[in-house]
CSV table of C-alpha atoms in Angstrom, one decimal:
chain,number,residue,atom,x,y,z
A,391,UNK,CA,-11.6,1.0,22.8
A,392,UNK,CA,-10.8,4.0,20.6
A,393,UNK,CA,-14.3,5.1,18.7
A,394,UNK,CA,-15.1,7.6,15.8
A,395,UNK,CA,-18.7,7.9,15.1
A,396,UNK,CA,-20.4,10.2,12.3
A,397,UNK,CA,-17.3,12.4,12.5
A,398,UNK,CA,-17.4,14.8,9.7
A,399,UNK,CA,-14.9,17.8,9.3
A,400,UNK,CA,-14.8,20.4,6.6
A,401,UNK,CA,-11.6,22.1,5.3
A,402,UNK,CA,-12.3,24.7,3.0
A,403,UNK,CA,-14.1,23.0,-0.2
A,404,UNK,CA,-12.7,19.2,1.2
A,405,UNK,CA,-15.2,17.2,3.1
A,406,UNK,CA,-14.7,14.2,5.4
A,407,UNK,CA,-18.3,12.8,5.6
A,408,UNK,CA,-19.7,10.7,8.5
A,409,UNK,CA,-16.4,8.7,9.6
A,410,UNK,CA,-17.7,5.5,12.0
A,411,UNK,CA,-14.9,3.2,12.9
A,412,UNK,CA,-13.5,1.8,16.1
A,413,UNK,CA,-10.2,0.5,17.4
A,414,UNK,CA,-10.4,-2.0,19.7
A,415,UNK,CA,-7.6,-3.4,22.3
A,416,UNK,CA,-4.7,-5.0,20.7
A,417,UNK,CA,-5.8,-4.0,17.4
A,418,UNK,CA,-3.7,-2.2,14.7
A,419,UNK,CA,-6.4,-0.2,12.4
A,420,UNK,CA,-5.1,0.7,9.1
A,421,UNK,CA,-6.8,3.6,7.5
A,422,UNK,CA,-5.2,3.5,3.7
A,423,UNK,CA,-6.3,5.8,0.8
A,424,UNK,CA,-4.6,7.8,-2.0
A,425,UNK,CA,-3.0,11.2,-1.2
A,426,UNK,CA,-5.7,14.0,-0.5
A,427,UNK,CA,-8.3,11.2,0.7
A,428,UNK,CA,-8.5,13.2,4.0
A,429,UNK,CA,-7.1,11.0,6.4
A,430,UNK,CA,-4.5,13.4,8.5
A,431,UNK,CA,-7.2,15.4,8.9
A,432,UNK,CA,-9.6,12.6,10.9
A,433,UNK,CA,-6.0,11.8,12.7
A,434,UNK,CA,-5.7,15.8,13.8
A,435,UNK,CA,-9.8,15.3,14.9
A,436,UNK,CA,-8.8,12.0,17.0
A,437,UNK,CA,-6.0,13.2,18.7
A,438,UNK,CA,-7.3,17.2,19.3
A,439,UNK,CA,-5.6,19.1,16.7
A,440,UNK,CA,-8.8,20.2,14.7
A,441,UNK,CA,-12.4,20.2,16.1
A,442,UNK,CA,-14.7,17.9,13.8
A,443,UNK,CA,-17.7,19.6,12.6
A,444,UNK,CA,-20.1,16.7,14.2
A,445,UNK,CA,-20.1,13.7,15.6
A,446,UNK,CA,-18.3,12.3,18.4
A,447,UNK,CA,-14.8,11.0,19.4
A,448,UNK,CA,-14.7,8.3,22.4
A,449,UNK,CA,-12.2,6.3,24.6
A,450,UNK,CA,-13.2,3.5,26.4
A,451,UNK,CA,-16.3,5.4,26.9
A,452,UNK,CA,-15.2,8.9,27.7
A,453,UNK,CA,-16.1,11.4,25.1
A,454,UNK,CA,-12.8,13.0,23.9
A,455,UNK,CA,-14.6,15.4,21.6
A,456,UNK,CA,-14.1,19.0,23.9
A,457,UNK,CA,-10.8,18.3,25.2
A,458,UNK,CA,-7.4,19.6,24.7
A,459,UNK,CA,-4.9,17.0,23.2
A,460,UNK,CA,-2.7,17.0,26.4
A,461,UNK,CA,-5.8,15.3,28.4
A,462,UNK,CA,-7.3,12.9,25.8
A,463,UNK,CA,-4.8,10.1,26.4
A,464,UNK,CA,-3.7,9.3,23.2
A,465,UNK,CA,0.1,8.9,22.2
A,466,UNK,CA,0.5,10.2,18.3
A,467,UNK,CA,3.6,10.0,15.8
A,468,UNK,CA,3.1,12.8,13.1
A,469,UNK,CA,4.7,12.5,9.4
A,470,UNK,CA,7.3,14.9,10.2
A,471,UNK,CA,8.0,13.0,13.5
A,472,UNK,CA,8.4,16.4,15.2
A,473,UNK,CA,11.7,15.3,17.3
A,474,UNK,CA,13.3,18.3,19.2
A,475,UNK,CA,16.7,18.4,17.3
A,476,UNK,CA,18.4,20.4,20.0
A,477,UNK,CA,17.8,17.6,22.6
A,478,UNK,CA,19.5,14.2,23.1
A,479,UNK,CA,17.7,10.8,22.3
A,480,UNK,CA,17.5,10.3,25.6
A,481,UNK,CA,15.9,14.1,26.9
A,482,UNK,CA,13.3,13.6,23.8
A,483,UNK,CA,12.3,10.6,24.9
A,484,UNK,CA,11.7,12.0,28.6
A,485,UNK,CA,9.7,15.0,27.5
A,486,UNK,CA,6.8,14.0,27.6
A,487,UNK,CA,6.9,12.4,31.0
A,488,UNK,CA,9.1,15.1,32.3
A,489,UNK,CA,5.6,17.4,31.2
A,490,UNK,CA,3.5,14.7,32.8
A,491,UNK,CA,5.6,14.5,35.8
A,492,UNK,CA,6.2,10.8,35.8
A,493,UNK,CA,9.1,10.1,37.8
A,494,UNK,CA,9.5,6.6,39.2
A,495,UNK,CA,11.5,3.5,39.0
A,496,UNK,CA,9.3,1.7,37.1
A,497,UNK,CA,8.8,4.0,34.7
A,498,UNK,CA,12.4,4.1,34.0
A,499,UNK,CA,12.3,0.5,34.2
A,500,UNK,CA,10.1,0.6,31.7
A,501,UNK,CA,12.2,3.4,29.0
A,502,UNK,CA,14.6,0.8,29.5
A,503,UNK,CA,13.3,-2.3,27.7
A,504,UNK,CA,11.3,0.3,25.2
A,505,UNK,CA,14.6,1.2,24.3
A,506,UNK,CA,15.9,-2.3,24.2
A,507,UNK,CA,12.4,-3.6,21.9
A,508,UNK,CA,13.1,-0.5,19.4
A,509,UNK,CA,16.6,-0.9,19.3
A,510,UNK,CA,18.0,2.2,19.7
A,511,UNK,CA,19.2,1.7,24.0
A,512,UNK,CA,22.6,2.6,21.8
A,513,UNK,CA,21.5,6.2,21.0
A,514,UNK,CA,20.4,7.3,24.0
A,515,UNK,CA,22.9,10.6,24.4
A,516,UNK,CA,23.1,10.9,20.5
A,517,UNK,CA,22.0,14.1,19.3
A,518,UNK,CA,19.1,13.9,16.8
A,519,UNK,CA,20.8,16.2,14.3
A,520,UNK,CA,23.1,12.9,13.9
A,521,UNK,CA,20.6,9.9,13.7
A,522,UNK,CA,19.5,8.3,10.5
A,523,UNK,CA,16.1,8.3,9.4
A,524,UNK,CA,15.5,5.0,10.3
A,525,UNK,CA,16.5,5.4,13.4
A,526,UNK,CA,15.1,8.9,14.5
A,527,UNK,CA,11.8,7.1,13.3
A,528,UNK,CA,12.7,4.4,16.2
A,529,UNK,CA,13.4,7.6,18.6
A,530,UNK,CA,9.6,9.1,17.3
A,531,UNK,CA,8.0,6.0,18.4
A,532,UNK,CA,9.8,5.4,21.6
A,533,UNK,CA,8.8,9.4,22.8
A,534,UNK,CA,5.1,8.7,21.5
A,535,UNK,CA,5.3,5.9,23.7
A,536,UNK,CA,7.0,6.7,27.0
A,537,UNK,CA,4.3,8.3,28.5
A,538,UNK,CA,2.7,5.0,29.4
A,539,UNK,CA,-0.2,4.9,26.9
A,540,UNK,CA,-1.9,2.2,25.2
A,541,UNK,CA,-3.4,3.7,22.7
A,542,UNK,CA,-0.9,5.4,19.3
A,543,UNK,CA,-1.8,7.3,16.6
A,544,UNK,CA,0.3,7.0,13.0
A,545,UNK,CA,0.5,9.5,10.8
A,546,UNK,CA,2.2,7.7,7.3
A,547,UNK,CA,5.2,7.1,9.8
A,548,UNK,CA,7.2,5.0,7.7
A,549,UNK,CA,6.8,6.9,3.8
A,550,UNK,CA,10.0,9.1,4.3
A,551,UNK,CA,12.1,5.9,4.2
A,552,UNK,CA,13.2,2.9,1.8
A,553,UNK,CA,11.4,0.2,1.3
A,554,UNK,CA,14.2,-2.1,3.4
A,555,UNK,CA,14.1,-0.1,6.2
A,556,UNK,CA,10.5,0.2,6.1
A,557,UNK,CA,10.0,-3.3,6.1
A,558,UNK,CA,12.3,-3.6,9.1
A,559,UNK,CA,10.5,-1.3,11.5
A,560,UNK,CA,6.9,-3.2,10.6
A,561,UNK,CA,8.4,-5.8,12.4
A,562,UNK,CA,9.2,-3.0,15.1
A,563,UNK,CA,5.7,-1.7,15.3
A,564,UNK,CA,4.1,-4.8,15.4
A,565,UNK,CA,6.2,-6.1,18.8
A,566,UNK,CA,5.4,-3.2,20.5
A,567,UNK,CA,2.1,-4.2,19.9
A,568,UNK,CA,2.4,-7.2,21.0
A,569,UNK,CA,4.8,-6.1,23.4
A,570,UNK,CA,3.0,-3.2,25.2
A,571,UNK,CA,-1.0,-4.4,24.3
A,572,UNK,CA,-1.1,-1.2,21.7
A,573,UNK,CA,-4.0,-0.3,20.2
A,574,UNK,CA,-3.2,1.6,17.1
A,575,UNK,CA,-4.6,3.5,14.5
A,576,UNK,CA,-2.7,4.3,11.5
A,577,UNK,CA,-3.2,6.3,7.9
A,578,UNK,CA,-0.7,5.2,5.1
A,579,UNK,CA,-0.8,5.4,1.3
A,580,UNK,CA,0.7,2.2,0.5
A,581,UNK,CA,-1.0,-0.9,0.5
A,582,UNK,CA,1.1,-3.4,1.0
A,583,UNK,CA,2.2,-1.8,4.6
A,584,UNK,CA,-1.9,-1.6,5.2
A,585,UNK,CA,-1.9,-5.5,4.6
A,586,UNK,CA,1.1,-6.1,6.5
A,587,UNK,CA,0.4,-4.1,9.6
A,588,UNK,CA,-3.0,-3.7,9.9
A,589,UNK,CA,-5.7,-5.9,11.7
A,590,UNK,CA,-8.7,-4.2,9.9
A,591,UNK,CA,-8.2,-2.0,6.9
A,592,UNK,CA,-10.4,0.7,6.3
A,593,UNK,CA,-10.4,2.2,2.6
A,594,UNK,CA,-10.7,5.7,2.2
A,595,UNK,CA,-11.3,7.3,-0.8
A,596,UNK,CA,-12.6,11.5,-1.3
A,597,UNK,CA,-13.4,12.1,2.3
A,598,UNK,CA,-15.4,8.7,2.9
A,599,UNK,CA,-15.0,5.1,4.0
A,600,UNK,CA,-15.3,2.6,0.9
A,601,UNK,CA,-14.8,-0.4,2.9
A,602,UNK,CA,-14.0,-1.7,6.7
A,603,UNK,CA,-12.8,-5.5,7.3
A,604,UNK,CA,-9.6,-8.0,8.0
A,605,UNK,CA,-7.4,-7.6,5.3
A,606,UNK,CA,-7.6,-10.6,3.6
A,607,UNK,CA,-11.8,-10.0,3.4
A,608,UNK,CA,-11.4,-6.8,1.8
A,609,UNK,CA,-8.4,-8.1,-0.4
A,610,UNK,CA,-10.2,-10.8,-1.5
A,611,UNK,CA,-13.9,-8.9,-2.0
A,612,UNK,CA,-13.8,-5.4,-2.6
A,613,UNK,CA,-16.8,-3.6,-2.4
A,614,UNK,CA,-16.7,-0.7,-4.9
A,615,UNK,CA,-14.9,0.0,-8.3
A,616,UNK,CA,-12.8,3.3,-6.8
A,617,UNK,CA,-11.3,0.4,-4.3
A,618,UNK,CA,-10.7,-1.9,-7.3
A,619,UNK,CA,-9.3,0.8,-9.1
A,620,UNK,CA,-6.7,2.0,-5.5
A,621,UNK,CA,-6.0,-1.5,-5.4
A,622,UNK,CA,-4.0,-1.5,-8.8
A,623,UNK,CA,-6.5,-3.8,-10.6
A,624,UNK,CA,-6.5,-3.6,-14.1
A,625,UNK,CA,-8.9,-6.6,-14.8
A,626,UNK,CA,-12.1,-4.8,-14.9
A,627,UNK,CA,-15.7,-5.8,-17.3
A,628,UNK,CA,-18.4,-4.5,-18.0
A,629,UNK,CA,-20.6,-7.6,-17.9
A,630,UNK,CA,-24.9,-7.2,-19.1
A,631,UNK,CA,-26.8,-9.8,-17.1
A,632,UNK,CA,-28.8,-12.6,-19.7
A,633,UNK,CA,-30.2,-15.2,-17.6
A,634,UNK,CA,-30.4,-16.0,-13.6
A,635,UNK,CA,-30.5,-19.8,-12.7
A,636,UNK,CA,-30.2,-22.5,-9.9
A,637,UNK,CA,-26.8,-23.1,-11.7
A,638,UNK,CA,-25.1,-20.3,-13.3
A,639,UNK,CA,-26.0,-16.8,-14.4
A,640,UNK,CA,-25.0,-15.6,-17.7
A,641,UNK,CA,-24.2,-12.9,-19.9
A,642,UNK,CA,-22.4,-10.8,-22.2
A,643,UNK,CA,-19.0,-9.0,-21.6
A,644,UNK,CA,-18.2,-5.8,-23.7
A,645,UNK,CA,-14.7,-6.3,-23.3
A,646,UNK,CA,-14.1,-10.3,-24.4
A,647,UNK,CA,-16.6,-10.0,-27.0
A,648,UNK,CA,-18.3,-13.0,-25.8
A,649,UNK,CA,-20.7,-14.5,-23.0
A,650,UNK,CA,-19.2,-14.7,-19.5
A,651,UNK,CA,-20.9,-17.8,-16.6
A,652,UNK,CA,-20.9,-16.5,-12.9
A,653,UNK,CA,-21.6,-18.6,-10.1
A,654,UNK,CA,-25.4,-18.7,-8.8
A,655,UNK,CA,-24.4,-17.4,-5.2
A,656,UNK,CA,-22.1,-14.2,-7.2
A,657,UNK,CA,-22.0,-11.6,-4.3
A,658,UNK,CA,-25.3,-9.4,-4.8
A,659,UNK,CA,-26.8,-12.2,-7.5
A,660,UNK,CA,-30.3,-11.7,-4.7
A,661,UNK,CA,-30.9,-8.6,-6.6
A,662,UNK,CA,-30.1,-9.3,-10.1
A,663,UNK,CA,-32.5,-9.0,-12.8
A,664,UNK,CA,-32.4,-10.2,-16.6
A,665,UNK,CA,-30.7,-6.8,-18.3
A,666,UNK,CA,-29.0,-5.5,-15.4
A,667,UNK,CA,-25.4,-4.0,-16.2
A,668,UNK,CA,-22.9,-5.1,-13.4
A,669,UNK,CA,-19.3,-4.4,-13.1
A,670,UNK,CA,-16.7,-7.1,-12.5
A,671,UNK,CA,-12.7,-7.6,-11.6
A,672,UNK,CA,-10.6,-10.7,-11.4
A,673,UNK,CA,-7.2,-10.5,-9.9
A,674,UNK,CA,-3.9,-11.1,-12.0
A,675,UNK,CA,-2.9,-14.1,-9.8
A,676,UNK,CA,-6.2,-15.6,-11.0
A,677,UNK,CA,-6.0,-14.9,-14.9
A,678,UNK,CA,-4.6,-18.1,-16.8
A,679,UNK,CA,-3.6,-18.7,-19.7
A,680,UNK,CA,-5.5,-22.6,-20.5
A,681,UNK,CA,-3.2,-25.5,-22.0
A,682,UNK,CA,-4.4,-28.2,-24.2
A,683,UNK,CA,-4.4,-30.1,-21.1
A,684,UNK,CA,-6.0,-28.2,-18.9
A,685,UNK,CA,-8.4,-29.5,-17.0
A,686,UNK,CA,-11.8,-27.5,-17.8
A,687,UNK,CA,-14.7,-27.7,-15.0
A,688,UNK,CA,-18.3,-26.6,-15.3
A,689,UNK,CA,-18.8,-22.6,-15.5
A,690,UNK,CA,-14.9,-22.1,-16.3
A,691,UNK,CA,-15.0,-19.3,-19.1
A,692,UNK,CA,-12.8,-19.7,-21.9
A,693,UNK,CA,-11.6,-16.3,-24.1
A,694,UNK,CA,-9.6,-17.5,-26.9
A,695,UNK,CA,-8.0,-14.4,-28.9
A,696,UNK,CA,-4.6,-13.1,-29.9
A,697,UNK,CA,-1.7,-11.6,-28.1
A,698,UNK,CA,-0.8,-8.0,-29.6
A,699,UNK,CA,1.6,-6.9,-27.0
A,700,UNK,CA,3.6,-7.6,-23.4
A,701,UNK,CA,4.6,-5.0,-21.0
A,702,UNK,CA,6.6,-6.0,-17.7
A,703,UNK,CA,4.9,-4.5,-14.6
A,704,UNK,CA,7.3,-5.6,-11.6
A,705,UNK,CA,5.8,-9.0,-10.3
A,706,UNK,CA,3.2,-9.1,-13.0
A,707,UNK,CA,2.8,-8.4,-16.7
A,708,UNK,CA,0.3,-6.3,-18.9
A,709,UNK,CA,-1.2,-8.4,-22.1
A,710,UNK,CA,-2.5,-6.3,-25.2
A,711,UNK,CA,-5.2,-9.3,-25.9
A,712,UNK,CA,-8.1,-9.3,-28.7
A,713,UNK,CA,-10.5,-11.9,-28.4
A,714,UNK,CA,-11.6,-13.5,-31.7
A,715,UNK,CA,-14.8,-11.5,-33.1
A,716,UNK,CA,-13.9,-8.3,-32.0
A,717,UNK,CA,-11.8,-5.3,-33.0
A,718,UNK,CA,-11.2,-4.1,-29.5
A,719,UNK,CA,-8.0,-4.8,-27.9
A,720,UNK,CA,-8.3,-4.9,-23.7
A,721,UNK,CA,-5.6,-5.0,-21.2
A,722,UNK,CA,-5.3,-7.9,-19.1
A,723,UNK,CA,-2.7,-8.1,-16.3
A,724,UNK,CA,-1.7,-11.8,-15.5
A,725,UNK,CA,0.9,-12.3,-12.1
A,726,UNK,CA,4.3,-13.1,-12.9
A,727,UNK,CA,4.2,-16.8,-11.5
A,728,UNK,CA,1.7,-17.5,-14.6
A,729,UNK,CA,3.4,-15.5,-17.2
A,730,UNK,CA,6.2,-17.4,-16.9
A,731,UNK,CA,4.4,-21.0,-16.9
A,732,UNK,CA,3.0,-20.1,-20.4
A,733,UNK,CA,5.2,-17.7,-21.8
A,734,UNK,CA,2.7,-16.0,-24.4
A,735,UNK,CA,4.4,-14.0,-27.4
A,736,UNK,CA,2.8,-11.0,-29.5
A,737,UNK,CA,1.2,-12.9,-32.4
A,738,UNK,CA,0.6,-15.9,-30.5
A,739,UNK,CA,-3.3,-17.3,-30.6
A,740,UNK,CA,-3.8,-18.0,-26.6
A,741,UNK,CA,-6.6,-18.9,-24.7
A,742,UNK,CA,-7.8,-17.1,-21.4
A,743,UNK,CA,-9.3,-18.8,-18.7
A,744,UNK,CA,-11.3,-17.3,-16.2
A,745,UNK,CA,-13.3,-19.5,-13.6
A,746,UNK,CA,-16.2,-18.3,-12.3
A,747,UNK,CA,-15.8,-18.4,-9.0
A,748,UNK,CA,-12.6,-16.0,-8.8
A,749,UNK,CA,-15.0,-13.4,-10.2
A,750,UNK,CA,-15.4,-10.3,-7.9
A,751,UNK,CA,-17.9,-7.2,-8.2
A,752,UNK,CA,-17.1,-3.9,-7.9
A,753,UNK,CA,-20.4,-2.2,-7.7
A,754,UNK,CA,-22.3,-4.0,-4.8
């Protein structure tokens, strides 16, 4: 198990504060956060690039912290790759067991099927000043791992190419986990290769660690409104508490106009009082439009109001909505799948529904 505890590392004016997280065997650990968030410089602490200003760095056990890179163990991709582009595939692969002086028949065994999982046992006397970027990313892994370790650090190794190809070597990184019995830890910007790859995501945000879970736990519930906000979601309310009961708790929300029913067991509902201001999201694939038909349970919240514009936002769509009683217009983002179902039209008098339990909060 790879560990980071209360690692904190200052460059210049940025500060990464008091980093705990863990990688365990078989685990892919997706750290994702916006540009600038700080996480290539907890990768250049883990693998012995920079010297954290406190706390500790561990494998299996063994305190890493005051060792040189070469002896900590730990294979690492950066964002530039780093490939030597006056070698062959085949004599950057071998460099880094040429310098740890593995020279055996398993072991070249082995750079045979690594080259035969990446795909690239093709390429092997190709110069890297010829290769694709797709495929000297493939070469970048292979070298990373054909010193025999178990553990790989990923800098954003996929960001320099197209989606496609991106896409393609997931599938790539995730058999060599499989594979091999990796135990990664990764940094990337985008989200949906977080989701895709990773076995716990952590969310990083201004030097610190928003949130740590499986992805669909921190998809689903996320924890603070700067996560809400990195996730893309756009359906955010300022909601004043009213009443707390067995049944429901109520209140008003600034941006409907109107008075909003959460569930009694609302994440955090153990410490909220009569006046408290909380802070709310729904997600676009839950915002509906309701139907004369629609079949309305108890504590489903209906908005009704007018449509005053629509804005196509790739697999979603932006709605200009004013509920009825107020001047205020507030954007609501609805998923594509619904849009389409209902079709609204600028002018058009529509009713939202929101049920209470797809309610999230953002400021527990």
């Amino acid at each position: 198990m790879l560990e980071i505890r209360n690692v904190t590392i200052r460059a210049g004016k940025f500060l990464v504060r008091d980093i705990t997280l863990s990688v365990s065997a078989l685990e892919c650990h997706v750290i994702v956060g916006p540009t600038g968030s700080g996480k290539t410089l907890l990768l250049e602490s883990v693998i012995g690039i920079r010297k954290p200003d406190s706390g500790s760095i561990l494998l299996n056990g063994t305190e890493l912290t005051a060792l040189p890179m070469e002896k900590r163990h730990i294979s690492y991709v950066p964002q530039d790759l780093a490939l030597f582009p006056h070698l062959t595939v085949s004599e950057n692969i071998g460099y880094s067991a040429k310098i740890k002086k593995i020279k055996n028949h398993g072991h070249e065994d082995f750079i045979a099927d690594l080259a035969e999982t990446v795909g690239i046992k093709h390429l092997m006397n190709r110069s890297v000043g010829h290769l694709s970027g797709g495929e000297k990313q493939r070469v970048a892994l292979m070298r990373a791992l054909a010193a025999g370790t178990t553990h790989l650090i990923l800098d954003e190794p996929f960001s320099a190419l197209h989606q496609g190809l991106r896409r393609e070597l997931w599938f790539v990184l995730k058999e060599l986990q499989r594979r091999y019995r990796m135990a990664i830890l990764m940094v990337t910007h985008d989200i949906e290769e977080a989701f895709f790859l990773g076995d716990v995501i952590s969310i990083m945000i201004n030097g610190n660690i928003r949130q740590t879970g499986a992805g669909r736990v921190v998809y689903e519930n996320p924890a603070t409104r700067d996560v809400v906000e990195f996730f893309g979601i756009r359906n955010i309310f300022t909601f004043r508490i009213g009443s707390v009961t067995e049944s429901f708790i109520t209140g008003y929300c600034e941006e409907l106009g109107g008075e909003i029913i959460l569930p009694p067991n609302f994440p955090g509902s153990e410490k909220i009082q009569p006046g408290d201001t909380r802070t709310l999201g729904i997600r676009p694939e839950n915002l509906v439009i309701s139907k004369d038909d629609a079949v309305i349970e108890p504590g489903d919240n209906l908005v009704e109001g007018t449509v005053e514009g629509v804005f196509l936002k790739g697999a979603s769509h932006i709605l200009l909505f004013q509920p009825i009683g107020t001047s205020k217009v507030v954007e609501l983002e609805m998923a594509d799948c619904s849009f389409k179902r209902f079709s609204p039209v600028v002018g058009q008098q529509t009713t939202i529904l929101l049920r209470a339990e797809n309610f999230f909060a953002c400021d527990r």
